[in-house]
mmCIF file of C-alpha atoms and ligand atoms in Angstrom:
data_model
loop_
_atom_site.group_PDB
_atom_site.id
_atom_site.type_symbol
_atom_site.label_atom_id
_atom_site.label_comp_id
_atom_site.label_asym_id
_atom_site.label_seq_id
_atom_site.Cartn_x
_atom_site.Cartn_y
_atom_site.Cartn_z
ATOM 1 C CA UNK W 150 0.381 -21.696 23.734
ATOM 2 C CA UNK W 151 -2.826 -22.200 21.419
ATOM 3 C CA UNK W 152 -4.496 -19.387 19.954
ATOM 4 C CA UNK W 153 -7.833 -18.169 21.462
ATOM 5 C CA UNK W 154 -10.769 -16.638 18.993
ATOM 6 C CA UNK W 155 -12.790 -14.377 21.425
ATOM 7 C CA UNK W 156 -15.989 -15.684 21.091
ATOM 8 C CA UNK W 157 -14.102 -19.127 23.080
ATOM 9 C CA UNK W 158 -12.848 -17.099 25.561
ATOM 10 C CA UNK W 159 -16.077 -17.679 28.189
ATOM 11 C CA UNK W 160 -15.887 -21.517 29.887
ATOM 12 C CA UNK W 161 -18.304 -22.748 31.594
ATOM 13 C CA UNK W 162 -18.108 -23.678 35.159
ATOM 14 C CA UNK W 163 -19.691 -26.850 34.942
ATOM 15 C CA UNK W 164 -21.455 -27.468 38.875
ATOM 16 C CA UNK W 165 -23.435 -29.943 38.650
ATOM 17 C CA UNK W 166 -23.973 -33.361 41.474
ATOM 18 C CA UNK W 167 -23.963 -35.700 38.065
ATOM 19 C CA UNK W 168 -23.466 -36.921 35.088
ATOM 20 C CA UNK W 169 -26.717 -36.718 34.316
ATOM 21 C CA UNK W 170 -27.692 -34.214 35.607
ATOM 22 C CA UNK W 171 -24.745 -33.271 33.535
ATOM 23 C CA UNK W 172 -25.375 -34.176 30.154
ATOM 24 C CA UNK W 173 -28.772 -32.652 29.717
ATOM 25 C CA UNK W 174 -27.060 -29.332 30.245
ATOM 26 C CA UNK W 175 -24.754 -29.649 28.155
ATOM 27 C CA UNK W 176 -26.597 -30.869 25.708
ATOM 28 C CA UNK W 177 -28.109 -27.618 24.388
ATOM 29 C CA UNK W 178 -24.256 -26.576 24.258
ATOM 30 C CA UNK W 179 -22.322 -26.273 21.330
ATOM 31 C CA UNK W 180 -18.781 -26.404 21.372
ATOM 32 C CA UNK W 181 -17.976 -23.675 19.276
ATOM 33 C CA UNK W 182 -19.755 -21.152 20.961
ATOM 34 C CA UNK W 183 -17.906 -22.211 25.150
ATOM 35 C CA UNK W 184 -15.876 -24.627 26.151
ATOM 36 C CA UNK W 185 -16.446 -26.551 30.382
ATOM 37 C CA UNK W 186 -15.378 -26.473 33.439
ATOM 38 C CA UNK W 187 -15.275 -29.751 35.569
ATOM 39 C CA UNK W 188 -14.384 -29.500 39.338
ATOM 40 C CA UNK W 189 -13.503 -31.018 42.532
ATOM 41 C CA UNK W 190 -17.276 -31.916 42.394
ATOM 42 C CA UNK W 191 -18.111 -33.667 39.205
ATOM 43 C CA UNK W 192 -14.587 -35.298 39.142
ATOM 44 C CA UNK W 193 -15.151 -37.144 42.804
ATOM 45 C CA UNK W 194 -18.731 -37.976 41.136
ATOM 46 C CA UNK W 195 -18.683 -39.390 37.803
ATOM 47 C CA UNK W 196 -14.292 -40.259 37.905
ATOM 48 C CA UNK W 197 -12.573 -39.781 35.060
ATOM 49 C CA UNK W 198 -14.831 -41.089 32.230
ATOM 50 C CA UNK W 199 -16.806 -38.328 32.026
ATOM 51 C CA UNK W 200 -13.965 -35.765 30.888
ATOM 52 C CA UNK W 201 -13.644 -38.553 28.424
ATOM 53 C CA UNK W 202 -17.156 -38.062 27.507
ATOM 54 C CA UNK W 203 -17.262 -34.219 27.901
ATOM 55 C CA UNK W 204 -13.577 -34.254 25.298
ATOM 56 C CA UNK W 205 -15.921 -36.648 23.226
ATOM 57 C CA UNK W 206 -18.160 -35.064 22.427
ATOM 58 C CA UNK W 207 -16.042 -31.863 21.404
ATOM 59 C CA UNK W 208 -15.613 -29.792 23.988
ATOM 60 C CA UNK W 209 -12.447 -28.301 25.266
ATOM 61 C CA UNK W 210 -12.431 -29.115 29.110
ATOM 62 C CA UNK W 211 -10.695 -27.009 31.613
ATOM 63 C CA UNK W 212 -9.903 -30.375 34.623
ATOM 64 C CA UNK W 213 -9.858 -28.014 37.428
ATOM 65 C CA UNK W 214 -8.540 -30.133 40.349
ATOM 66 C CA UNK W 215 -5.589 -27.841 41.732
ATOM 67 C CA UNK W 216 -3.273 -30.806 41.704
ATOM 68 C CA UNK W 217 -0.883 -29.835 45.413
ATOM 69 C CA UNK W 218 1.495 -31.977 46.676
ATOM 70 C CA UNK W 219 4.787 -32.901 46.301
ATOM 71 C CA UNK W 220 6.497 -32.983 43.333
ATOM 72 C CA UNK W 221 6.260 -36.155 41.350
ATOM 73 C CA UNK W 222 3.010 -36.475 42.121
ATOM 74 C CA UNK W 223 1.834 -33.755 40.627
ATOM 75 C CA UNK W 224 4.109 -33.914 37.487
ATOM 76 C CA UNK W 225 2.596 -37.942 37.174
ATOM 77 C CA UNK W 226 -1.084 -35.984 38.269
ATOM 78 C CA UNK W 227 -0.733 -33.772 35.541
ATOM 79 C CA UNK W 228 0.057 -36.358 32.587
ATOM 80 C CA UNK W 229 -2.821 -38.815 33.639
ATOM 81 C CA UNK W 230 -4.352 -35.337 32.874
ATOM 82 C CA UNK W 231 -3.564 -35.006 29.865
ATOM 83 C CA UNK W 232 -3.803 -38.176 29.078
ATOM 84 C CA UNK W 233 -8.252 -37.564 29.402
ATOM 85 C CA UNK W 234 -7.454 -34.602 27.092
ATOM 86 C CA UNK W 235 -7.584 -32.737 28.974
ATOM 87 C CA UNK W 236 -7.276 -28.396 27.219
ATOM 88 C CA UNK W 237 -6.107 -26.820 30.477
ATOM 89 C CA UNK W 238 -5.218 -27.928 33.822
ATOM 90 C CA UNK W 239 -4.415 -26.579 37.460
ATOM 91 C CA UNK W 240 -1.367 -26.789 40.435
ATOM 92 C CA UNK W 241 -1.458 -24.908 43.073
ATOM 93 C CA UNK W 242 1.651 -21.705 43.100
ATOM 94 C CA UNK W 243 2.017 -22.494 46.753
ATOM 95 C CA UNK W 244 3.014 -26.270 46.636
ATOM 96 C CA UNK W 245 7.007 -24.582 44.914
ATOM 97 C CA UNK W 246 9.081 -23.905 42.133
ATOM 98 C CA UNK W 247 10.299 -27.411 42.291
ATOM 99 C CA UNK W 248 6.389 -29.069 42.145
ATOM 100 C CA UNK W 249 5.847 -25.845 38.974
ATOM 101 C CA UNK W 250 9.116 -27.072 37.485
ATOM 102 C CA UNK W 251 7.856 -31.165 37.199
ATOM 103 C CA UNK W 252 4.663 -30.952 35.766
ATOM 104 C CA UNK W 253 6.157 -28.692 32.998
ATOM 105 C CA UNK W 254 9.479 -30.316 32.085
ATOM 106 C CA UNK W 255 6.517 -34.017 32.262
ATOM 107 C CA UNK W 256 3.698 -31.958 29.993
ATOM 108 C CA UNK W 257 7.243 -31.381 27.458
ATOM 109 C CA UNK W 258 7.589 -35.013 27.325
ATOM 110 C CA UNK W 259 3.364 -35.981 25.628
ATOM 111 C CA UNK W 260 3.379 -34.925 21.750
ATOM 112 C CA UNK W 261 0.415 -32.460 23.102
ATOM 113 C CA UNK W 262 0.600 -30.931 26.030
ATOM 114 C CA UNK W 263 -2.726 -28.917 27.569
ATOM 115 C CA UNK W 264 -2.388 -25.918 29.024
ATOM 116 C CA UNK W 265 -1.104 -25.880 32.743
ATOM 117 C CA UNK W 266 -1.684 -22.753 34.536
ATOM 118 C CA UNK W 267 -2.073 -22.006 39.034
ATOM 119 C CA UNK W 268 -3.801 -21.675 41.056
ATOM 120 C CA UNK W 269 -2.068 -18.704 43.824
ATOM 121 C CA UNK W 270 -4.285 -17.637 47.086
ATOM 122 C CA UNK W 271 -7.697 -18.523 46.848
ATOM 123 C CA UNK W 272 -9.245 -15.735 46.527
ATOM 124 C CA UNK W 273 -10.794 -17.187 49.956
ATOM 125 C CA UNK W 274 -8.136 -16.347 51.888
ATOM 126 C CA UNK W 275 -8.398 -12.431 52.896
ATOM 127 C CA UNK W 276 -5.263 -10.530 55.159
ATOM 128 C CA UNK W 277 -6.868 -12.568 57.916
ATOM 129 C CA UNK W 278 -6.966 -15.341 56.488
ATOM 130 C CA UNK W 279 -3.131 -15.592 55.543
ATOM 131 C CA UNK W 280 -2.173 -14.172 59.021
ATOM 132 C CA UNK W 281 -4.176 -16.979 60.568
ATOM 133 C CA UNK W 282 -1.473 -19.130 57.990
ATOM 134 C CA UNK W 283 1.765 -17.171 58.958
ATOM 135 C CA UNK W 284 1.489 -15.016 55.801
ATOM 136 C CA UNK W 285 2.361 -12.201 56.391
ATOM 137 C CA UNK W 286 2.393 -9.619 53.911
ATOM 138 C CA UNK W 287 -1.019 -7.587 52.313
ATOM 139 C CA UNK W 288 -2.819 -10.827 49.186
ATOM 140 C CA UNK W 289 -2.037 -8.433 46.930
ATOM 141 C CA UNK W 290 1.694 -9.361 47.351
ATOM 142 C CA UNK W 291 1.215 -12.322 47.088
ATOM 143 C CA UNK W 292 -0.939 -12.773 44.768
ATOM 144 C CA UNK W 293 1.894 -10.862 42.472
ATOM 145 C CA UNK W 294 5.147 -13.182 43.638
ATOM 146 C CA UNK W 295 3.667 -15.962 43.319
ATOM 147 C CA UNK W 296 2.490 -15.739 39.976
ATOM 148 C CA UNK W 297 5.146 -14.278 38.542
ATOM 149 C CA UNK W 298 6.773 -17.194 40.190
ATOM 150 C CA UNK W 299 4.040 -19.742 37.879
ATOM 151 C CA UNK W 300 6.240 -17.736 34.871
ATOM 152 C CA UNK W 301 9.079 -17.947 35.348
ATOM 153 C CA UNK W 302 8.398 -22.477 36.228
ATOM 154 C CA UNK W 303 6.880 -21.802 32.115
ATOM 155 C CA UNK W 304 3.874 -22.625 33.685
ATOM 156 C CA UNK W 305 0.819 -20.912 31.509
ATOM 157 C CA UNK W 306 -0.624 -18.809 33.575
ATOM 158 C CA UNK W 307 -3.127 -17.980 36.801
ATOM 159 C CA UNK W 308 -6.041 -18.758 37.315
ATOM 160 C CA UNK W 309 -7.029 -14.888 39.324
ATOM 161 C CA UNK W 310 -9.884 -12.696 40.303
ATOM 162 C CA UNK W 311 -10.912 -9.896 37.763
ATOM 163 C CA UNK W 312 -10.043 -7.367 40.319
ATOM 164 C CA UNK W 313 -6.402 -8.569 39.740
ATOM 165 C CA UNK W 314 -6.216 -8.865 35.999
ATOM 166 C CA UNK W 315 -4.956 -4.884 35.515
ATOM 167 C CA UNK W 316 -1.336 -5.937 38.376
ATOM 168 C CA UNK W 317 -1.129 -9.268 36.861
ATOM 169 C CA UNK W 318 -0.804 -8.041 33.080
ATOM 170 C CA UNK W 319 1.927 -4.579 34.611
ATOM 171 C CA UNK W 320 4.597 -7.480 36.183
ATOM 172 C CA UNK W 321 2.996 -9.876 33.808
ATOM 173 C CA UNK W 322 3.024 -9.099 29.824
ATOM 174 C CA UNK W 323 1.502 -9.821 27.029
ATOM 175 C CA UNK W 324 2.079 -13.109 27.436
ATOM 176 C CA UNK W 325 0.556 -15.119 30.123
ATOM 177 C CA UNK W 326 -3.108 -16.910 30.727
ATOM 178 C CA UNK W 327 -5.361 -14.444 33.010
ATOM 179 C CA UNK W 328 -8.374 -17.320 33.975
ATOM 180 C CA UNK W 329 -11.198 -15.129 36.017
ATOM 181 C CA UNK W 330 -13.747 -16.976 37.895
ATOM 182 C CA UNK W 331 -16.392 -14.468 39.892
ATOM 183 C CA UNK W 332 -17.852 -12.575 36.528
ATOM 184 C CA UNK W 333 -21.186 -11.869 36.657
ATOM 185 C CA UNK W 334 -23.119 -10.428 33.937
ATOM 186 C CA UNK W 335 -25.056 -6.919 34.058
ATOM 187 C CA UNK W 336 -28.247 -7.298 36.792
ATOM 188 C CA UNK W 337 -27.075 -11.214 37.683
ATOM 189 C CA UNK W 338 -27.269 -12.283 41.008
ATOM 190 C CA UNK W 339 -23.346 -12.074 43.243
ATOM 191 C CA UNK W 340 -24.855 -15.605 44.710
ATOM 192 C CA UNK W 341 -21.404 -15.586 47.047
ATOM 193 C CA UNK W 342 -18.386 -13.923 44.835
ATOM 194 C CA UNK W 343 -17.755 -11.330 46.370
ATOM 195 C CA UNK W 344 -15.703 -9.059 44.180
ATOM 196 C CA UNK W 345 -17.035 -9.277 40.489
ATOM 197 C CA UNK W 346 -16.972 -7.685 36.824
ATOM 198 C CA UNK W 347 -19.251 -8.592 34.159
ATOM 199 C CA UNK W 348 -17.286 -9.915 31.183
ATOM 200 C CA UNK W 349 -17.403 -6.907 29.317
ATOM 201 C CA UNK W 350 -14.960 -4.915 31.722
ATOM 202 C CA UNK W 351 -12.713 -8.639 33.135
ATOM 203 C CA UNK W 352 -11.883 -8.344 28.817
ATOM 204 C CA UNK W 353 -11.288 -4.900 28.474
ATOM 205 C CA UNK W 354 -8.829 -4.947 31.616
ATOM 206 C CA UNK W 355 -7.425 -8.030 30.522
ATOM 207 C CA UNK W 356 -8.249 -11.480 31.763
ATOM 208 C CA UNK W 357 -8.317 -14.351 28.076
ATOM 209 C CA UNK W 358 -10.415 -16.916 29.620
ATOM 210 C CA UNK W 359 -14.250 -15.635 32.416
ATOM 211 C CA UNK W 360 -14.814 -19.235 34.348
ATOM 212 C CA UNK W 361 -18.887 -18.720 34.222
ATOM 213 C CA UNK W 362 -21.116 -20.789 35.999
ATOM 214 C CA UNK W 363 -24.217 -20.142 37.921
ATOM 215 C CA UNK W 364 -25.557 -17.634 36.188
ATOM 216 C CA UNK W 365 -25.221 -20.137 33.007
ATOM 217 C CA UNK W 366 -26.066 -22.807 34.202
ATOM 218 C CA UNK W 367 -28.958 -21.825 36.818
ATOM 219 C CA UNK W 368 -30.474 -19.624 34.445
ATOM 220 C CA UNK W 369 -34.535 -20.022 32.857
ATOM 221 C CA UNK W 370 -32.685 -20.108 29.537
ATOM 222 C CA UNK W 371 -28.853 -20.132 29.443
ATOM 223 C CA UNK W 372 -28.717 -20.673 25.472
ATOM 224 C CA UNK W 373 -29.216 -16.682 25.956
ATOM 225 C CA UNK W 374 -26.969 -16.003 28.615
ATOM 226 C CA UNK W 375 -24.525 -17.835 27.011
ATOM 227 C CA UNK W 376 -25.034 -15.688 23.544
ATOM 228 C CA UNK W 377 -24.939 -12.481 25.272
ATOM 229 C CA UNK W 378 -21.535 -12.880 26.722
ATOM 230 C CA UNK W 379 -20.592 -13.526 23.686
ATOM 231 C CA UNK W 380 -21.411 -10.849 22.066
ATOM 232 C CA UNK W 381 -19.733 -8.608 25.295
ATOM 233 C CA UNK W 382 -16.408 -10.421 24.408
ATOM 234 C CA UNK W 383 -17.009 -9.899 21.322
ATOM 235 C CA UNK W 384 -18.100 -5.677 22.123
ATOM 236 C CA UNK W 385 -15.002 -5.339 24.262
HETATM 237 O O1 LIG H 239 -21.026 -19.982 40.243
HETATM 238 P P1 LIG H 239 -19.925 -18.999 39.605
HETATM 239 O O2 LIG H 239 -19.404 -18.188 38.105
HETATM 240 O O3 LIG H 239 -20.079 -18.554 41.058
HETATM 241 O O4 LIG H 239 -18.994 -20.218 39.132
HETATM 242 C C1 LIG H 239 -16.871 -19.365 40.024
HETATM 243 C C2 LIG H 239 -16.758 -21.367 39.737
HETATM 244 O O5 LIG H 239 -15.138 -20.840 39.775
HETATM 245 C C3 LIG H 239 -16.707 -22.118 40.650
HETATM 246 O O6 LIG H 239 -15.808 -23.352 39.693
HETATM 247 C C4 LIG H 239 -15.975 -21.800 41.248
HETATM 248 O O7 LIG H 239 -15.412 -22.638 42.553
HETATM 249 C C5 LIG H 239 -14.691 -21.268 40.680
HETATM 250 N N1 LIG H 239 -14.045 -20.385 40.959
HETATM 251 C C6 LIG H 239 -13.689 -19.273 42.044
HETATM 252 N N2 LIG H 239 -12.999 -18.646 42.503
HETATM 253 C C7 LIG H 239 -11.788 -19.038 42.045
HETATM 254 C C8 LIG H 239 -11.692 -20.814 41.937
HETATM 255 C C9 LIG H 239 -12.832 -21.437 40.792
HETATM 256 O O8 LIG H 239 -15.063 -19.522 41.864
HETATM 257 N N3 LIG H 239 -10.657 -17.955 42.965
#
């Protein structure tokens, strides 16, 4: 596992529609102050070469494409993602043990593999939604079960809500990455995120990486927000 300086616990979600807009934003940033996350919107609009562009600018890139398919397809996609120079990639734990094992095995065969983490239960799914697809147990138990399976398959960690960090640390120990979105600096707008935590609260409960999007990308002075978050992280 890569060592992580705490001032780089911040991952900025680049939820922008185009490369041009993204680059205008990214050009203000310093790769030693943050990492970047590329999700579906930007990836589908601009493709793999844009990921290479961000990597070539010196940034660690979390390619958040949440692969979920048969083992062969997912492990091949993970391999392709590593060739782009991604620092971290992710898959869905609901794809099952064989799928996760295949991804881990494939990445073992390459020289500098990216960190591989899994999504457990999407935070947009509540108890009622889970029951609607036949999952009867409480969401928290499902998260614990899927994160435990993720660790057993040898992945590096999971994406989880900050509210789940404490219980997952208890079950999974310290040598497992917990990457948390839904982070809001004090006094910032929660937007569509329901259960939010401040950067320092999330780090104190045991998160390794914080994914922050709109509080930075929509701010009048993004650099000031980044500096404030990094200070909070260091103090925590
Ligand atoms: O703008 P905001 O800080 O809410 O962005 C959070 C980012 O984290 C978005 O890119 C969103 O897709 C992602 N994410 C999330 N909740 C999850 C998984 C990913 O908000 N459970």
